[in-house]
Amino acid sequence: MTNFDETTFEKIICTALRVPRPDASLRMGHTPSWDSVAHLDIVFQLEKSFGVAFDLDAIADYDTVEKLRTTLKGLLGL
Amino acid sequence: MDSRGFSALFFGDLESGGWVRSLNKATTVSSSKWTLRDAGYASWLREILDPSSSARTSEDRVWIFVLSPRVFDDDGFESQLESFLMKISEAVGTRTVFFSTLFADPHGVLPLSQGPARSLRAEQANSRLQAFSSQHAWFHLLDVAAYVRRFGFEQLYDARFESMARYMFHPGALDGLATWILRHLSALDQSPVKVIAVDFDNTLWGGILGEDGPEGIRVAPSGAGLHFRKFQSQLKALKNQGFLLVALSKNNSSEAEAVFSSHPEMLLRWDDFAAHGVNWSPKFENLSRIAEELSLGRDAFLFIDDSAHERGEMHDRLPEVKIFDFPADPSGLCRALSDCSALDLLRVTREDRLRAKSYEDNRERQKIQAQASSLDDYYRSLQTRVEIQKASPENEARLHQLMLKTNQFNLHSERPDPSAFRQKLSDSKREIWGFRISDRVGDAGLTGMIEIGFEKATSWTVQNFLLSCRVLGRSVEYAVLHWLADRATQAGIDEIRFCFVGNSRNQPALDFLQKAGLVVAGHEAVLKISGPDWKHSMPSHYATVVETGA
């Protein structure tokens, strides 16, 4: 388990989605580069960097940057 | 590069989107020009069996097939594979195919009793694929099974990603596999190095001969000397696959040579090296001298040395020489050599294996030449035989390799990829012939090639003519020229036009044209064979030319 780090979090999102900033308007299925394959990549990178395990059955529930951040913080106990 | 550029289509038995994403990420990271596309979910068999499928009508240059262990869930997989292999031959066109080796899922039930049978099933499928690959130069294996053994299934697999998205490997594993697959794609167009120039101290053995003495150096089947002995074993294996070894060491030559003959654990022998630069001169000077002796470009050399100073000096003085990424600890030597992409070969030909022997043969020829009373006597005494054979599936891989690797006797530096080369072979207005060259000293194998175009009624065009530097200086080029001109005359042809594009490396090809009395104008030289006198102005040759089947 690692502490939450906003810079690392944002870098993973931006790299996976090929966007300059993790804009609040980004959303899986709506943002062209955020398809299900990119989503799995984001989840894996977050798991690897922060030492957590997401519930992949609920993958569709965290479909925005904010929901991903909230879910990740929850897994980190924050 | 043909018009389809660097486009490749990916097929799998499960979801392929993750693979394609990782492959395209890898191409971006490595600045590769390849672009990968997804043939769709579980596409591997469906898309090939259907003659009107989008894959079969696509313009992709390469097809990549990676199958998961889940294919063995189907009892009929073996017959599916046979159907695939039968159809892929007619579907492939001029594409190149990569197909993964298979492995059994180690998570199967009853691993103690059923595991061996599952593994055997995968091995039998791999044997079938290997046999198919050996018969088809366009079909290459991706040894995914070996990759999984190396990195471990447990590290690469995550059941959550399989249940969620039908991924056999998790996204991080796919990134690693993608980089490794991209190495295969890069090898399609890359000419690997031909020579491995290797240091001695702390490279072939642990320690410094001049300080530790022959008893103090470390090379042994266990302990600190193990890594060096294994490294020697790898170098010996590379020599047997056709790479030349060259010694580059700052030592007293006689003392170093004694280590090779007297140390009981040395695997390499002094004679395993095609040339020696063992003295106190700068290594870049020795390498330059040896490159000239071997008639090879310096860019064909890989330099292996533990000293960062020596590596830096070599890079500064001869930037065209490839530098081996020497590990910080000798325990990493074997892995680093295995990961060295400068040595990547997709296929090892018979001629590759003959290469080291052919340099030994050339040394024998030099002795014969020194004893001969004249150059004519020398040529005659060799009893050279040039066996000319038309391109065929059996020699296609080697002929293509010659086009990629030959620099000096080469009318120009066209480097067609496998697809473009196979397009040439299927062109009805073109013929490609190879030359197998031997003499009383030895057999150099298929070491020459000529490409002839028949677009015009009264003239032929030699699109390219190349000979390996190993067979230069034996009048073979003139023997081929006489054969070609005789053939053209019989066909009622008046002239033979040679395409020539000069570059920094192919002076020997220009010398040949000029000695044959041809004048290069623009990118062309013309040999008139309409009259009876052309043979008188042509240099003599001393080879027996025989036209054979492949």
XYZ file of C-alpha atoms in Angstrom:
628
model
C 0.000 0.000 0.000
C 1.360 3.399 -1.053
C 0.199 6.896 -0.229
C -1.863 8.750 -2.795
C 0.201 10.987 -5.023
C -1.704 13.335 -7.310
C 1.206 13.787 -9.747
C 1.591 10.042 -10.286
C -2.175 9.649 -10.628
C -2.448 12.405 -13.239
C 0.556 11.161 -15.185
C -0.992 7.700 -15.520
C -4.282 9.172 -16.784
C -2.614 11.557 -19.228
C -0.251 8.920 -20.619
C -2.979 6.330 -21.072
C -5.433 8.752 -22.669
C -2.800 10.785 -24.524
C -4.182 14.067 -23.135
C -2.242 17.022 -21.686
C -4.380 17.354 -18.541
C -6.753 15.035 -16.645
C -9.726 17.227 -17.427
C -12.960 16.715 -15.489
C -14.859 16.378 -18.755
C -13.004 13.186 -19.696
C -15.216 10.132 -19.566
C -14.900 6.525 -20.633
C -16.907 5.835 -23.764
C -17.162 9.541 -24.575
C -13.547 10.629 -24.807
C -12.227 9.019 -28.031
C -9.005 7.713 -26.508
C -10.801 6.365 -23.403
C -12.134 3.025 -24.570
C -12.383 -0.163 -22.542
C -8.834 -1.200 -23.503
C -7.411 2.122 -22.297
C -9.515 1.816 -19.147
C -8.007 -1.562 -18.283
C -4.571 -0.100 -18.884
C -5.298 2.797 -16.503
C -6.568 0.418 -13.825
C -3.512 -1.822 -14.164
C -1.091 1.112 -13.987
C -2.850 2.517 -10.917
C -2.758 -0.896 -9.235
C 0.949 -1.260 -9.972
C 1.873 2.255 -8.843
C -0.261 2.393 -5.707
C -0.215 -1.265 -4.647
C -3.984 -1.733 -4.637
C -6.445 -4.067 -6.387
C -9.564 -2.661 -8.028
C -12.800 -4.619 -8.232
C -12.821 -5.248 -11.970
C -16.464 -6.329 -11.884
C -17.300 -2.739 -10.982
C -15.048 -1.315 -13.662
C -17.832 0.583 -15.413
C -18.608 2.489 -12.191
C -15.391 4.512 -12.186
C -15.642 5.997 -15.628
C -14.453 9.559 -14.919
C -11.187 10.936 -13.578
C -12.890 12.024 -10.373
C -14.500 8.615 -9.794
C -11.154 6.925 -10.406
C -9.497 9.267 -7.909
C -12.212 8.656 -5.324
C -12.132 4.881 -5.793
C -8.348 4.824 -5.568
C -8.327 6.932 -2.404
C -10.947 4.619 -0.945
C -8.740 1.599 -1.648
C -5.859 3.453 0.014
C -8.041 4.033 3.094
C -8.043 7.795 2.646
C 9.913 -0.629 -48.488
C 6.827 -1.566 -50.434
C 3.713 0.586 -50.657
C 2.136 -1.069 -47.620
C 4.804 0.446 -45.411
C 4.922 -0.718 -41.847
C 1.379 -1.913 -41.278
C 0.740 -5.162 -39.398
C -2.493 -6.941 -38.515
C -2.863 -8.778 -35.212
C -4.914 -11.971 -34.795
C -5.711 -13.887 -31.617
C -8.072 -16.480 -30.226
C -9.341 -14.136 -27.484
C -9.570 -10.359 -27.187
C -6.824 -8.604 -29.192
C -7.443 -4.956 -28.289
C -4.988 -5.020 -25.383
C -2.294 -6.561 -27.570
C -2.710 -3.936 -30.251
C -2.708 -1.111 -27.726
C 0.512 -2.402 -26.155
C 2.149 -2.965 -29.536
C 1.350 0.560 -30.663
C 2.639 1.902 -27.334
C 5.879 -0.009 -27.917
C 6.265 1.390 -31.420
C 5.860 4.928 -30.052
C 8.426 4.379 -27.305
C 11.000 2.937 -29.704
C 10.214 5.411 -32.508
C 9.454 2.444 -34.716
C 7.447 3.090 -37.864
C 5.182 0.082 -37.373
C 1.442 0.515 -36.917
C -0.593 -2.379 -35.571
C -4.245 -3.037 -36.310
C -6.691 -5.428 -34.672
C -8.210 -8.201 -36.809
C -11.007 -8.554 -34.244
C -12.102 -10.837 -31.436
C -11.098 -14.510 -31.852
C -10.058 -13.796 -35.423
C -7.180 -16.169 -36.055
C -9.025 -18.962 -37.877
C -12.183 -17.239 -39.070
C -10.393 -14.479 -40.939
C -8.033 -16.860 -42.717
C -10.561 -19.505 -43.742
C -12.908 -16.930 -45.282
C -11.518 -15.845 -48.688
C -13.513 -12.601 -48.601
C -12.624 -11.619 -45.030
C -11.402 -8.100 -44.382
C -8.053 -9.485 -43.234
C -7.411 -11.400 -46.429
C -8.232 -8.387 -48.547
C -6.199 -6.031 -46.362
C -2.990 -4.314 -47.424
C -1.049 -5.143 -44.282
C 2.510 -6.204 -44.829
C 2.732 -8.486 -41.791
C 0.270 -10.760 -40.028
C 0.874 -11.607 -36.369
C -0.920 -14.525 -34.704
C -0.714 -15.052 -30.953
C -2.802 -17.858 -29.488
C -3.503 -18.443 -25.812
C -3.574 -21.786 -23.958
C -7.365 -21.558 -24.196
C -7.171 -23.034 -27.707
C -6.535 -26.388 -26.032
C -9.952 -26.213 -24.377
C -11.219 -27.320 -27.771
C -10.556 -30.995 -28.569
C -10.514 -30.100 -32.221
C -7.685 -27.568 -32.006
C -5.200 -29.786 -33.852
C -7.498 -30.121 -36.860
C -8.167 -26.358 -36.728
C -4.437 -25.759 -36.833
C -4.075 -28.043 -39.859
C -6.895 -26.174 -41.638
C -5.172 -22.918 -40.802
C -1.784 -24.045 -42.127
C -3.375 -25.304 -45.327
C -5.206 -22.027 -45.916
C -2.534 -19.596 -44.809
C -0.308 -20.607 -47.731
C -2.885 -19.457 -50.249
C -3.994 -16.445 -48.193
C -0.600 -14.999 -47.350
C 0.282 -13.461 -50.715
C 3.526 -11.545 -50.280
C 3.007 -10.915 -46.568
C 5.220 -12.137 -43.770
C 3.594 -14.139 -40.971
C 4.590 -14.400 -37.323
C 2.895 -17.156 -35.318
C 3.279 -17.745 -31.593
C 4.457 -20.980 -30.071
C 1.958 -22.488 -27.657
C 2.047 -23.433 -24.017
C -0.302 -25.247 -21.679
C -2.049 -23.414 -18.847
C -0.188 -24.426 -15.673
C -3.413 -23.803 -13.716
C -5.087 -26.869 -15.237
C -6.645 -29.449 -12.923
C -4.733 -32.490 -11.687
C -1.306 -31.035 -12.493
C 0.495 -34.139 -11.218
C -1.296 -36.600 -13.458
C -2.661 -34.459 -16.309
C -0.019 -31.725 -16.542
C 2.488 -33.735 -18.632
C -0.185 -34.666 -21.197
C -1.215 -31.011 -21.512
C 2.390 -29.943 -21.961
C 2.950 -32.664 -24.547
C -0.038 -31.463 -26.544
C 1.463 -27.965 -26.712
C 4.873 -29.369 -27.652
C 3.355 -31.396 -30.486
C 1.602 -28.304 -31.838
C 4.907 -26.415 -31.618
C 6.710 -29.195 -33.495
C 4.134 -28.917 -36.245
C 4.572 -25.144 -36.397
C 8.347 -25.507 -36.428
C 8.178 -27.945 -39.327
C 5.883 -25.596 -41.240
C 8.198 -22.671 -40.566
C 11.205 -24.570 -41.852
C 9.355 -25.180 -45.137
C 8.127 -21.614 -45.614
C 10.553 -18.701 -45.484
C 7.696 -16.243 -44.873
C 6.441 -18.023 -41.743
C 8.339 -17.138 -38.559
C 7.721 -18.322 -35.036
C 7.311 -15.997 -32.077
C 8.474 -18.094 -29.170
C 5.868 -16.867 -26.697
C 6.174 -20.171 -24.825
C 9.855 -19.423 -24.119
C 8.979 -15.868 -23.065
C 6.433 -17.237 -20.577
C 8.989 -19.714 -19.225
C 11.529 -16.906 -18.834
C 9.308 -14.459 -16.987
C 6.893 -16.904 -15.374
C 3.211 -17.423 -16.003
C 2.281 -16.230 -12.516
C 3.943 -12.878 -13.214
C 2.179 -12.421 -16.532
C -1.326 -13.694 -15.826
C -4.118 -12.119 -13.780
C -7.407 -14.034 -13.756
C -9.370 -10.818 -13.153
C -8.309 -9.438 -16.535
C -9.220 -12.675 -18.252
C -12.687 -12.781 -16.711
C -13.297 -9.079 -17.284
C -11.863 -8.649 -20.765
C -10.677 -12.038 -22.096
C -7.035 -11.010 -21.684
C -4.627 -13.956 -21.369
C -1.954 -11.587 -20.047
C -2.521 -8.522 -17.897
C -1.834 -5.072 -19.445
C 1.661 -4.781 -17.926
C 2.627 -8.187 -19.286
C 1.272 -7.218 -22.690
C 3.552 -4.158 -22.689
C 6.605 -6.380 -22.163
C 5.490 -8.938 -24.724
C 4.765 -6.162 -27.210
C 8.301 -4.803 -26.931
C 9.630 -8.293 -27.479
C 7.380 -8.880 -30.531
C 8.422 -5.528 -31.967
C 12.013 -6.773 -31.859
C 10.958 -9.463 -34.350
C 9.345 -6.899 -36.659
C 12.477 -4.756 -36.541
C 14.565 -7.790 -37.501
C 12.671 -8.028 -40.793
C 14.498 -5.040 -42.242
C 17.599 -4.943 -40.122
C 20.926 -6.311 -41.223
C 22.471 -7.867 -38.124
C 26.138 -7.527 -37.328
C 28.439 -10.163 -38.805
C 31.381 -9.910 -36.453
C 31.661 -9.991 -32.672
C 34.852 -8.278 -31.557
C 35.503 -9.332 -28.005
C 37.883 -8.303 -25.252
C 39.574 -10.905 -22.985
C 40.191 -9.530 -19.459
C 37.007 -9.406 -17.361
C 35.051 -10.325 -20.486
C 36.062 -13.853 -21.516
C 37.511 -14.521 -18.108
C 37.415 -12.847 -14.712
C 40.532 -10.918 -13.761
C 43.431 -9.400 -15.653
C 45.902 -11.789 -17.235
C 48.830 -9.380 -16.946
C 48.252 -8.896 -13.214
C 46.641 -12.143 -12.009
C 48.597 -14.527 -14.242
C 47.098 -17.538 -16.064
C 46.409 -19.326 -12.768
C 44.671 -16.315 -11.265
C 42.073 -15.627 -13.953
C 38.566 -16.910 -13.323
C 36.784 -19.189 -15.783
C 35.219 -22.280 -14.258
C 32.105 -24.484 -14.232
C 31.133 -23.025 -10.830
C 31.832 -20.055 -8.631
C 32.925 -16.658 -9.906
C 34.219 -18.122 -13.165
C 30.864 -19.641 -14.151
C 29.463 -16.519 -15.811
C 32.521 -16.152 -18.009
C 32.482 -19.816 -19.019
C 28.783 -19.585 -19.908
C 29.513 -16.416 -21.865
C 32.200 -18.273 -23.816
C 29.707 -21.028 -24.488
C 27.234 -18.480 -25.898
C 29.907 -16.913 -28.087
C 30.873 -20.338 -29.391
C 27.208 -21.012 -30.214
C 27.008 -17.693 -32.067
C 30.110 -18.651 -34.029
C 28.436 -21.914 -35.010
C 25.434 -19.913 -36.241
C 27.672 -17.881 -38.548
C 28.925 -14.890 -36.574
C 32.649 -14.283 -36.845
C 34.572 -13.849 -33.624
C 37.466 -11.404 -33.501
C 39.832 -10.985 -30.560
C 40.509 -7.412 -29.390
C 42.574 -7.390 -26.245
C 45.382 -5.350 -24.737
C 47.663 -8.184 -23.743
C 50.879 -9.822 -24.860
C 49.723 -12.021 -27.688
C 51.795 -15.091 -26.791
C 50.682 -15.017 -23.152
C 47.023 -14.684 -24.140
C 47.278 -17.457 -26.720
C 48.740 -19.732 -24.050
C 45.606 -19.281 -21.921
C 43.459 -20.630 -24.735
C 45.622 -23.707 -25.202
C 46.491 -24.511 -21.607
C 43.681 -23.350 -19.327
C 41.518 -26.441 -18.763
C 38.205 -24.560 -18.471
C 38.465 -22.372 -21.559
C 35.743 -23.258 -24.075
C 36.908 -20.925 -26.820
C 40.075 -21.730 -28.706
C 42.534 -19.276 -30.244
C 41.512 -20.561 -33.695
C 37.850 -19.783 -33.010
C 38.739 -16.170 -33.777
C 38.783 -15.249 -37.454
C 41.320 -12.501 -36.665
C 43.315 -11.291 -33.692
C 44.042 -7.791 -32.507
C 45.935 -8.767 -29.355
C 48.557 -6.118 -28.708
C 48.894 -2.719 -27.054
C 47.577 -0.622 -29.941
C 44.293 1.256 -29.579
C 41.410 -1.135 -30.152
C 39.791 1.045 -32.789
C 42.993 0.763 -34.857
C 42.983 -3.015 -34.555
C 39.291 -3.166 -35.457
C 39.813 -0.995 -38.547
C 42.710 -3.158 -39.689
C 40.746 -6.370 -39.176
C 37.696 -4.962 -40.988
C 39.915 -4.363 -44.001
C 41.475 -7.814 -43.755
C 38.040 -9.439 -43.692
C 36.688 -7.102 -46.414
C 33.854 -6.111 -44.103
C 32.468 -2.720 -43.177
C 33.054 -1.521 -39.639
C 29.294 -1.234 -39.187
C 29.177 -5.051 -39.330
C 31.029 -5.220 -35.978
C 29.685 -5.551 -32.445
C 32.269 -4.576 -29.825
C 32.161 -6.302 -26.429
C 34.382 -4.902 -23.699
C 33.956 -4.547 -19.936
C 35.829 -1.225 -19.905
C 33.617 1.844 -20.214
C 36.713 3.753 -21.323
C 37.381 1.327 -24.207
C 33.709 1.351 -25.211
C 33.657 5.138 -25.154
C 36.820 5.437 -27.206
C 35.510 2.950 -29.775
C 32.253 4.884 -30.044
C 34.049 8.212 -30.394
C 36.542 6.997 -33.003
C 34.358 4.547 -34.937
C 30.732 5.530 -34.307
C 29.505 3.002 -36.872
C 30.638 0.096 -34.657
C 27.810 -1.278 -32.491
C 28.645 -1.285 -28.796
C 27.447 -4.118 -26.549
C 25.613 -2.949 -23.459
C 28.003 -4.548 -20.977
C 26.309 -5.359 -17.645
C 27.491 -3.923 -14.356
C 27.935 -7.434 -12.963
C 29.270 -10.466 -14.893
C 26.236 -12.474 -13.751
C 24.258 -10.414 -16.274
C 26.505 -11.268 -19.245
C 24.474 -14.117 -20.721
C 21.195 -12.271 -20.351
C 22.662 -9.136 -21.949
C 23.909 -11.149 -24.922
C 20.506 -12.778 -25.295
C 18.863 -9.340 -25.227
C 21.281 -7.820 -27.750
C 19.093 -6.932 -30.737
C 22.151 -6.221 -32.932
C 22.484 -10.009 -33.201
C 18.842 -10.620 -34.124
C 18.370 -13.046 -36.980
C 14.934 -14.400 -37.823
C 16.393 -17.361 -39.658
C 19.834 -18.941 -39.812
C 20.738 -20.235 -43.257
C 23.185 -22.930 -44.317
C 25.474 -20.168 -45.587
C 25.453 -18.464 -42.187
C 26.787 -21.662 -40.655
C 29.436 -21.939 -43.370
C 30.692 -18.388 -42.855
C 33.382 -18.980 -40.246
C 34.704 -21.962 -42.202
C 34.812 -19.897 -45.390
C 37.132 -17.346 -43.765
C 39.404 -20.198 -42.722
C 39.267 -21.417 -46.327
C 40.282 -17.961 -47.541
C 43.385 -18.104 -45.382
C 44.205 -21.425 -47.082
C 43.672 -19.784 -50.498
C 46.080 -17.008 -49.556
C 48.725 -19.671 -48.922
C 47.998 -21.263 -52.299
C 48.205 -17.873 -53.994
C 51.539 -17.141 -52.328
C 52.952 -20.384 -53.750
C 51.469 -19.966 -57.239
C 53.737 -18.815 -60.060
C 51.157 -16.381 -61.405
C 47.653 -15.146 -60.746
C 46.396 -17.240 -63.673
C 47.980 -20.338 -62.156
C 46.372 -19.558 -58.852
C 42.906 -19.152 -60.370
C 43.266 -22.368 -62.379
C 44.510 -24.323 -59.394
C 41.417 -23.428 -57.376
C 39.107 -25.309 -59.786
C 36.269 -22.946 -58.961
C 32.757 -24.120 -59.723
C 29.805 -21.737 -60.023
C 26.482 -23.512 -59.750
C 23.764 -21.178 -61.022
C 20.250 -21.878 -59.802
C 16.973 -20.072 -60.259
C 15.262 -18.593 -57.181
C 12.869 -21.053 -55.540
C 11.125 -21.529 -52.193
C 14.187 -23.511 -51.070
C 16.705 -20.702 -51.594
C 14.412 -17.679 -51.207
C 15.373 -16.903 -47.612
C 19.083 -16.966 -48.372
C 18.770 -14.850 -51.529
C 16.801 -12.252 -49.611
C 19.398 -12.303 -46.883
C 22.122 -11.659 -49.478
C 20.283 -8.549 -50.624
C 20.122 -7.280 -47.055
C 23.704 -8.064 -46.103
C 25.867 -7.500 -49.172
C 27.464 -4.061 -49.239
C 30.569 -4.033 -51.384
C 29.928 -6.037 -54.532
C 26.372 -4.772 -54.937
C 25.246 -2.625 -57.876
C 23.147 -0.544 -55.503
C 21.928 -0.728 -51.944
C 18.321 -1.772 -52.430
C 17.139 -3.530 -49.263
C 13.723 -4.969 -50.041
C 11.655 -6.281 -47.158
C 10.521 -9.919 -47.463
C 7.218 -8.918 -49.072
C 8.856 -6.741 -51.708
C 11.392 -9.467 -52.402
C 8.655 -12.032 -52.924
C 6.902 -9.629 -55.280
C 10.072 -9.607 -57.345
C 10.065 -13.414 -57.382
C 6.503 -13.528 -58.680
C 7.123 -10.903 -61.384
C 6.895 -12.637 -64.781
C 9.177 -10.025 -66.365
C 12.004 -10.712 -64.006
C 14.260 -13.607 -63.038
C 16.440 -13.989 -59.991
C 19.295 -16.477 -59.975
C 21.607 -17.478 -57.178
C 25.200 -18.731 -57.372
C 26.556 -21.515 -55.240
C 30.331 -21.190 -55.287
C 32.844 -23.865 -54.384
C 36.398 -24.818 -55.197
C 38.950 -27.398 -54.151
C 39.468 -25.640 -50.826
C 35.858 -25.441 -49.724
C 32.200 -24.713 -50.358
C 31.088 -21.128 -49.710
C 27.439 -21.977 -50.377
C 24.941 -19.635 -51.983
C 26.988 -16.443 -52.039
C 25.890 -14.536 -55.136
C 22.758 -13.359 -56.875
C 21.684 -11.669 -60.082
C 18.319 -10.067 -60.850
C 17.468 -9.721 -64.529
C 14.575 -7.725 -65.997
C 13.051 -8.601 -69.391
C 10.905 -5.550 -70.051
C 12.379 -4.868 -73.500
C 12.517 -7.047 -76.595
C 16.131 -6.354 -77.519
C 17.818 -5.750 -74.178
C 17.963 -7.241 -70.725
C 18.421 -5.178 -67.596
C 20.529 -6.404 -64.717
C 18.600 -4.833 -61.870
C 21.162 -6.052 -59.410
C 24.195 -8.269 -59.220
C 25.843 -9.045 -55.936
C 28.492 -11.298 -54.517
C 29.435 -11.906 -50.929
C 32.835 -10.457 -50.077
C 33.853 -13.982 -49.100
C 34.039 -15.038 -52.774
C 35.538 -11.916 -54.309
C 38.910 -12.215 -56.033
C 38.254 -15.565 -57.713
C 37.019 -14.287 -61.109
C 33.509 -15.526 -60.311
C 31.941 -12.221 -61.395
C 33.365 -12.598 -64.908
C 32.247 -16.212 -65.099
C 28.705 -15.047 -64.353
C 29.013 -12.251 -66.897
C 30.035 -14.734 -69.618
C 27.141 -17.019 -68.651
C 24.689 -14.140 -68.797
C 25.956 -12.804 -72.112
C 25.864 -16.263 -73.700
C 22.319 -16.728 -72.507
C 21.301 -13.316 -73.807
C 22.900 -13.968 -77.181
C 20.976 -17.220 -77.497
C 17.781 -15.286 -76.757
C 18.544 -12.808 -79.554
C 19.321 -9.962 -77.193
C 21.610 -7.128 -78.365
C 22.620 -5.494 -75.137
C 22.638 -5.932 -71.398
C 22.042 -2.853 -69.292
C 23.403 -2.774 -65.737
C 21.693 -0.536 -63.181
C 24.325 1.027 -60.939
C 23.922 3.445 -58.055
C 27.222 4.277 -56.431
C 27.540 4.706 -52.690
C 30.309 4.864 -50.137
C 30.582 1.065 -49.972
C 30.184 -0.446 -53.425
C 33.425 0.523 -55.157
C 34.177 -3.200 -55.917
C 30.991 -3.353 -58.022
C 32.049 -0.238 -59.957
C 35.534 -1.709 -60.442
C 33.945 -4.826 -61.934
C 31.905 -2.831 -64.460
C 34.913 -0.794 -65.465
C 37.211 -3.824 -65.809
C 34.548 -5.379 -68.006
C 34.975 -2.375 -70.291
C 31.673 -0.724 -69.445
C 31.200 2.989 -68.962
C 28.822 4.041 -66.223
C 26.688 6.969 -67.353
C 24.056 8.223 -64.988
C 22.852 5.095 -63.225
C 23.489 2.724 -66.086
C 26.252 0.831 -67.894
C 25.600 -0.949 -71.179
C 27.253 -4.096 -72.512
C 26.819 -4.459 -76.291
C 26.695 -8.112 -77.290
C 25.369 -7.724 -80.822
C 28.731 -8.401 -82.490
C 31.111 -11.341 -82.114
C 33.867 -9.316 -80.466
C 32.444 -8.585 -77.063
C 34.134 -11.597 -75.522
C 37.607 -10.377 -76.498
C 37.317 -7.242 -74.386
C 35.965 -9.167 -71.435
C 38.332 -10.284 -68.648
C 38.948 -14.038 -68.571
C 37.561 -16.273 -65.911
C 38.662 -19.634 -64.577
C 35.470 -21.077 -63.191
C 33.283 -23.872 -64.421
C 29.709 -22.623 -64.684
C 26.889 -25.107 -64.291
C 23.177 -24.283 -64.445
C 21.174 -26.474 -62.074
C 17.827 -26.697 -60.347
C 17.567 -25.218 -56.851
